[in-house]
Coordinates of C-alpha atoms in Angstrom, one line a residue:
M1 CA 0.1 0.2 -0.1
S2 CA 1.2 3.2 -0.9
A3 CA 2.0 6.1 1.3
T4 CA -0.5 8.2 -0.4
A5 CA -3.1 5.4 0.4
R6 CA -2.2 5.1 4.2
L7 CA -2.6 9.3 4.4
S8 CA -6.0 9.0 2.6
P9 CA -9.1 11.0 4.0
V10 CA -10.4 7.8 5.6
T11 CA -7.5 7.6 8.2
D12 CA -9.0 8.5 11.9
R13 CA -6.8 9.1 15.0
A14 CA -7.4 7.1 18.1
P15 CA -5.9 7.2 21.7
E16 CA -2.5 6.4 22.2
S17 CA -1.3 7.5 18.8
V18 CA -3.1 4.7 17.2
T19 CA -3.9 5.4 13.6
V20 CA -7.2 3.7 12.4
Q21 CA -7.6 3.2 8.5
R22 CA -11.0 2.1 7.5
D23 CA -12.0 0.1 4.3
I24 CA -8.8 -0.8 2.9
P25 CA -9.5 -3.1 -0.3
F26 CA -7.8 -6.6 -0.2
H27 CA -10.1 -9.0 -1.8
E28 CA -11.8 -8.8 -5.1
V29 CA -13.8 -11.8 -5.6
D30 CA -17.5 -12.9 -7.3
G31 CA -17.9 -9.2 -8.2
E32 CA -17.8 -8.0 -4.7
T33 CA -14.8 -5.9 -3.1
L34 CA -13.9 -6.9 0.6
T35 CA -12.4 -4.6 2.9
L36 CA -10.3 -4.1 6.2
D37 CA -9.3 -1.8 9.2
L38 CA -6.0 -1.3 9.8
Y39 CA -4.9 -0.1 13.1
D40 CA -1.1 1.0 13.7
A41 CA 0.6 3.1 16.6
A42 CA 3.4 5.3 15.6
A43 CA 5.3 4.9 18.6
A44 CA 6.0 1.4 18.2
S45 CA 9.6 0.6 16.8
G46 CA 11.1 -2.3 14.7
P47 CA 9.3 -4.8 12.9
K48 CA 5.7 -5.5 14.4
P49 CA 4.0 -8.6 14.5
V50 CA 0.6 -8.7 13.0
A51 CA -2.7 -9.6 14.2
V52 CA -5.6 -10.4 12.3
L53 CA -8.8 -10.2 14.4
V54 CA -11.9 -12.2 12.7
R55 CA -15.2 -11.5 14.3
G56 CA -18.3 -13.9 14.7
G57 CA -21.8 -13.6 13.1
A58 CA -22.7 -17.7 12.8
F59 CA -21.4 -17.2 9.2
T60 CA -24.7 -15.2 8.1
F61 CA -24.5 -11.6 9.4
G62 CA -22.3 -8.9 10.9
D63 CA -19.3 -6.9 9.8
K64 CA -15.9 -5.8 10.6
G65 CA -15.6 -3.5 13.8
E66 CA -16.4 -5.9 16.3
F67 CA -13.1 -6.3 17.2
A68 CA -12.4 -2.5 17.6
R69 CA -11.3 -2.5 21.2
H70 CA -9.0 -5.4 20.9
A71 CA -7.5 -3.8 18.0
L72 CA -6.6 -0.6 19.7
D73 CA -5.0 -2.3 22.5
L74 CA -3.0 -4.6 20.5
A75 CA -1.8 -1.6 18.2
A76 CA -1.1 0.4 21.5
D77 CA 0.8 -2.9 22.4
G78 CA 3.1 -3.0 19.4
F79 CA 1.0 -5.0 16.7
L80 CA 0.2 -4.0 13.4
V81 CA -3.5 -5.2 13.6
I82 CA -5.9 -5.8 10.6
E83 CA -9.7 -6.7 10.7
P84 CA -11.3 -7.7 7.5
Q85 CA -14.5 -8.6 6.2
Y86 CA -15.7 -12.0 4.9
R87 CA -18.4 -13.3 2.7
L88 CA -21.8 -14.2 4.0
A89 CA -24.1 -17.2 3.9
P90 CA -26.5 -18.0 2.2
E91 CA -25.0 -16.1 -0.4
S92 CA -21.5 -17.5 -0.1
T93 CA -20.9 -20.9 1.3
F94 CA -17.9 -22.9 2.3
P95 CA -15.1 -22.3 2.0
A96 CA -15.6 -18.6 0.6
A97 CA -15.3 -17.1 4.3
L98 CA -12.2 -19.1 4.9
V99 CA -10.6 -17.9 1.4
D100 CA -11.2 -14.5 2.3
V101 CA -9.9 -14.8 6.0
K102 CA -6.8 -16.3 4.3
A103 CA -6.5 -13.5 1.7
A104 CA -6.5 -11.2 4.5
I105 CA -3.2 -13.0 6.0
E106 CA -1.6 -13.0 2.7
W107 CA -2.5 -9.5 2.1
A108 CA -0.8 -8.6 5.4
R109 CA 2.1 -10.8 4.4
T110 CA 2.4 -8.9 1.2
E111 CA 1.7 -5.1 2.1
G112 CA 2.7 -5.5 6.0
E113 CA 6.5 -4.5 5.4
S114 CA 5.4 -1.0 4.1
Y115 CA 3.5 -0.3 7.5
G116 CA 6.6 -1.6 9.5
A117 CA 5.3 -5.2 10.1
D118 CA 7.4 -8.3 10.5
T119 CA 5.7 -10.6 7.9
S120 CA 7.1 -14.1 9.3
R121 CA 5.1 -13.1 12.8
I122 CA 1.3 -13.2 12.0
V123 CA -1.1 -14.4 14.6
G124 CA -4.9 -14.8 14.2
V125 CA -7.8 -14.0 16.5
G126 CA -11.1 -15.0 16.3
H127 CA -14.5 -15.2 18.2
S128 CA -17.3 -17.7 17.4
A129 CA -17.4 -18.4 13.7
G130 CA -14.4 -16.3 13.3
A131 CA -12.8 -18.6 15.7
N132 CA -13.5 -21.5 13.4
L133 CA -12.1 -19.4 10.5
V134 CA -9.0 -18.6 12.2
V135 CA -8.0 -22.0 13.5
L136 CA -9.1 -23.7 10.1
A137 CA -7.0 -21.0 8.4
A138 CA -3.9 -22.3 10.5
L139 CA -4.5 -26.1 10.0
T140 CA -4.8 -25.5 6.3
A141 CA -2.0 -23.1 5.5
D142 CA -1.2 -23.2 1.8
E143 CA -3.7 -25.8 0.7
P144 CA -4.4 -25.1 -2.8
G145 CA -8.1 -25.7 -2.7
F146 CA -8.7 -23.2 0.2
E147 CA -6.1 -20.4 -1.2
P148 CA -7.3 -17.1 -2.7
E149 CA -6.1 -16.3 -6.6
L150 CA -4.8 -12.6 -5.4
Y151 CA -1.6 -13.0 -3.8
P152 CA 0.5 -15.6 -5.6
G153 CA 3.4 -17.3 -3.6
A154 CA 2.3 -15.3 -0.5
S155 CA 1.8 -18.0 2.3
S156 CA -1.7 -18.1 4.5
A157 CA 0.4 -19.6 7.6
L158 CA -0.1 -18.2 10.9
S159 CA 2.7 -18.3 13.8
A160 CA -0.2 -18.6 16.5
A161 CA -3.9 -18.9 16.7
V162 CA -6.4 -17.6 19.3
G163 CA -9.9 -19.0 19.4
Y164 CA -12.6 -17.4 21.7
A165 CA -16.1 -19.8 22.0
G166 CA -15.0 -21.4 18.8
V167 CA -17.0 -23.8 16.4
Y168 CA -14.5 -26.5 15.9
D169 CA -16.6 -30.0 15.2
F170 CA -19.9 -29.3 13.1
H171 CA -21.3 -32.9 13.6
A172 CA -20.8 -32.6 17.3
L173 CA -22.5 -29.2 17.2
D174 CA -25.7 -30.6 15.3
N175 CA -25.6 -33.6 17.7
A176 CA -25.7 -30.8 21.0
T177 CA -27.9 -28.0 19.7
D178 CA -31.0 -27.6 17.7
V179 CA -30.2 -26.7 14.2
T180 CA -32.9 -25.0 11.7
E181 CA -32.4 -26.3 8.0
G182 CA -31.2 -23.3 6.0
E183 CA -29.8 -21.1 9.0
G184 CA -26.7 -20.4 10.6
H185 CA -23.7 -22.9 10.0
R186 CA -25.8 -25.3 7.6
A187 CA -26.6 -22.0 5.4
Y188 CA -22.7 -21.8 5.4
L189 CA -22.1 -25.5 4.9
G190 CA -24.8 -25.5 2.1
G191 CA -27.0 -28.1 4.1
G192 CA -27.1 -30.9 6.5
P193 CA -24.6 -33.6 7.5
D194 CA -26.4 -36.0 4.9
D195 CA -26.6 -33.2 2.3
E196 CA -22.7 -32.1 2.5
P197 CA -20.7 -34.6 4.4
A198 CA -17.4 -33.2 2.8
A199 CA -18.6 -29.7 3.8
Y200 CA -19.0 -30.8 7.6
D201 CA -15.7 -32.6 7.6
L202 CA -13.1 -30.4 5.7
A203 CA -14.8 -27.1 7.5
S204 CA -14.3 -28.8 11.1
P205 CA -10.9 -28.1 12.4
V206 CA -10.9 -31.1 14.7
G207 CA -10.8 -33.2 11.2
Q208 CA -7.8 -30.7 9.8
V209 CA -5.4 -31.2 12.7
N210 CA -1.7 -32.1 11.7
T211 CA 1.7 -31.8 13.1
D212 CA 2.1 -28.1 11.4
A213 CA -0.6 -26.8 13.6
P214 CA 0.5 -23.8 15.2
P215 CA 0.5 -22.9 18.9
T216 CA -3.1 -22.4 19.9
L217 CA -4.9 -20.7 22.8
L218 CA -8.6 -21.8 23.2
L219 CA -10.7 -19.9 25.7
H220 CA -14.4 -20.8 26.3
G221 CA -17.1 -19.3 28.4
T222 CA -18.3 -22.0 30.9
D223 CA -21.9 -20.5 30.7
D224 CA -22.1 -20.6 26.8
D225 CA -25.5 -21.6 25.7
V226 CA -24.6 -20.9 22.0
V227 CA -21.7 -22.8 21.2
P228 CA -21.2 -25.7 23.9
P229 CA -17.7 -25.3 25.7
A230 CA -17.1 -29.1 24.7
Q231 CA -16.2 -27.6 21.3
S232 CA -13.0 -25.9 22.5
E233 CA -12.5 -29.4 24.6
L234 CA -12.7 -31.4 21.3
L235 CA -10.1 -29.3 19.6
A236 CA -7.9 -29.2 22.6
D237 CA -7.8 -33.0 22.9
A238 CA -6.9 -33.3 19.1
L239 CA -4.3 -30.5 19.2
G240 CA -2.5 -31.8 22.2
P241 CA -0.4 -34.3 20.6
M242 CA 0.5 -32.0 17.8
T243 CA 1.3 -28.8 19.3
D244 CA 1.2 -26.3 22.0
V245 CA -2.3 -26.1 23.0
V246 CA -3.8 -24.1 25.9
H247 CA -7.3 -24.6 26.7
E248 CA -8.9 -22.6 29.7
T249 CA -12.4 -21.2 30.6
V250 CA -13.9 -18.2 31.3
P251 CA -16.7 -17.6 34.0
S252 CA -19.3 -16.1 31.6
D253 CA -21.4 -16.6 28.4
H254 CA -20.7 -16.4 24.6
G255 CA -19.9 -12.7 24.1
F256 CA -17.1 -13.1 27.2
P257 CA -14.4 -11.4 24.9
F258 CA -16.7 -8.3 24.7
H259 CA -18.0 -8.0 28.3
G260 CA -16.3 -5.3 30.6
A261 CA -16.3 -7.7 33.1
Q262 CA -14.0 -9.9 31.6
Y263 CA -12.2 -7.9 29.0
D264 CA -9.0 -7.1 30.6
D265 CA -8.6 -10.7 31.9
V266 CA -9.0 -12.1 28.4
Y267 CA -6.7 -9.5 26.9
E268 CA -3.9 -10.2 29.2
R269 CA -4.4 -13.9 28.6
T270 CA -4.0 -13.7 25.0
V271 CA -1.0 -11.3 24.8
E272 CA 0.7 -13.2 27.5
F273 CA 0.1 -16.3 25.2
I274 CA 1.3 -14.9 22.2
R275 CA 4.3 -13.3 23.7
R276 CA 5.1 -17.0 25.5
V277 CA 5.1 -18.6 22.0
G278 CA 7.4 -16.0 20.1
T279 CA 4.8 -14.2 18.2
G280 CA 4.9 -10.8 20.5
G281 CA 6.9 -8.0 19.3
P282 CA 8.7 -4.8 19.4
D283 CA 9.7 -2.8 22.3
T284 CA 8.1 0.7 21.7
G285 CA 10.7 2.3 24.0
D286 CA 9.8 4.9 26.5
A287 CA 7.2 6.5 24.0
T288 CA 4.2 4.5 25.8
G289 CA 5.3 4.6 29.2
T290 CA 8.2 3.3 31.9
G291 CA 8.1 0.7 34.4
E292 CA 9.2 -2.9 34.8
D293 CA 9.7 -4.7 31.4
T294 CA 6.8 -7.2 31.2
G295 CA 8.1 -8.9 27.7
L296 CA 5.1 -7.3 26.1
P297 CA 5.5 -5.1 23.2
G298 CA 5.6 -1.8 24.7
G299 CA 6.6 -2.9 28.1
N300 CA 5.0 -2.5 31.3
L301 CA 2.0 -0.5 29.3
P302 CA -1.3 0.8 31.1
G303 CA -4.0 -1.4 31.5
P304 CA -6.5 -1.9 28.5
T305 CA -9.2 0.1 30.0
D306 CA -7.1 3.1 30.8
R307 CA -5.8 3.1 27.2
I308 CA -9.2 3.5 26.1
D309 CA -11.0 5.8 28.5
D310 CA -11.3 8.3 25.5
L311 CA -14.0 6.3 23.4
G312 CA -17.5 5.7 24.6
P313 CA -19.0 2.2 25.0
A314 CA -20.3 2.2 21.3
D315 CA -16.7 2.7 20.2
T316 CA -15.1 0.2 22.5
R317 CA -17.0 -3.3 22.3
G318 CA -18.7 -5.3 19.8
P319 CA -22.4 -6.2 19.8
D320 CA -23.3 -8.3 22.8
R321 CA -24.9 -11.4 21.4
R322 CA -26.1 -12.9 24.9
D323 CA -29.6 -12.4 23.6
G324 CA -28.8 -12.7 20.1
P325 CA -29.1 -15.4 17.4
G326 CA -26.2 -18.0 16.0
F327 CA -22.7 -18.0 16.6

């Protein structure tokens, strides 16, 4: 992306000198132009790791922006952060959304250096359906059938994956929940398990686990009544022999990453995991604060809530889906 594009009128200024660029095109497919939002902090020095944030929405609804609060904090902590759109069912079925997420990863790997990114360190973070897409992208890195055509030669591999309340086994999900034909994940997969057995298998991360799986953090709410906590247990068991996997619970419901009561804890667990597995990155020096070096990019920064006090509730949280449909 050129310097002119980075200084375009859609650029906003966020707290802690985080620059937010909206609606950057990254994938043109089936007559649709998908865009992403990019978050960057000028104070971060040295090559910055990349975080790709993928929202939920039962594969059928929603738009980028749900992860805005996480994106601001990760950027302030020294990451280059992108949050992409992806195509939605029923108009677009599997593997369309997966291909779009891979296109966002490959965009970051292709364009990221112009923003100061270390394109060898890209981590994916997803919630619910987005967790499925992030983990599946990690497990099917560079698989020809799932790759976009726009970035030949660019890898869709992730250095680490983080899944919040994810959907990882569609067969088990059908067995545990009431599913309406043509809605939610069945709209995404093109039908039920008898109609689309291959999609059920290929879209389920538990069926794609392999020895190339990157380190993975799985968090799930103990009171999740949308996606059963057993989904994360199944994937953790499958990944355990293959890679470094951490599976933990949060005393909350399906929307825990966006609840004020859990946000700081979830954010800290996430960044600590990313740092421990070697994806966390550069020191922002004295520009963002002083104190004991925690090992996080940027050192001992203020807590997430302190960094974003200038924003109102509508700017700092995604939608609360406790009473909403799907995942």
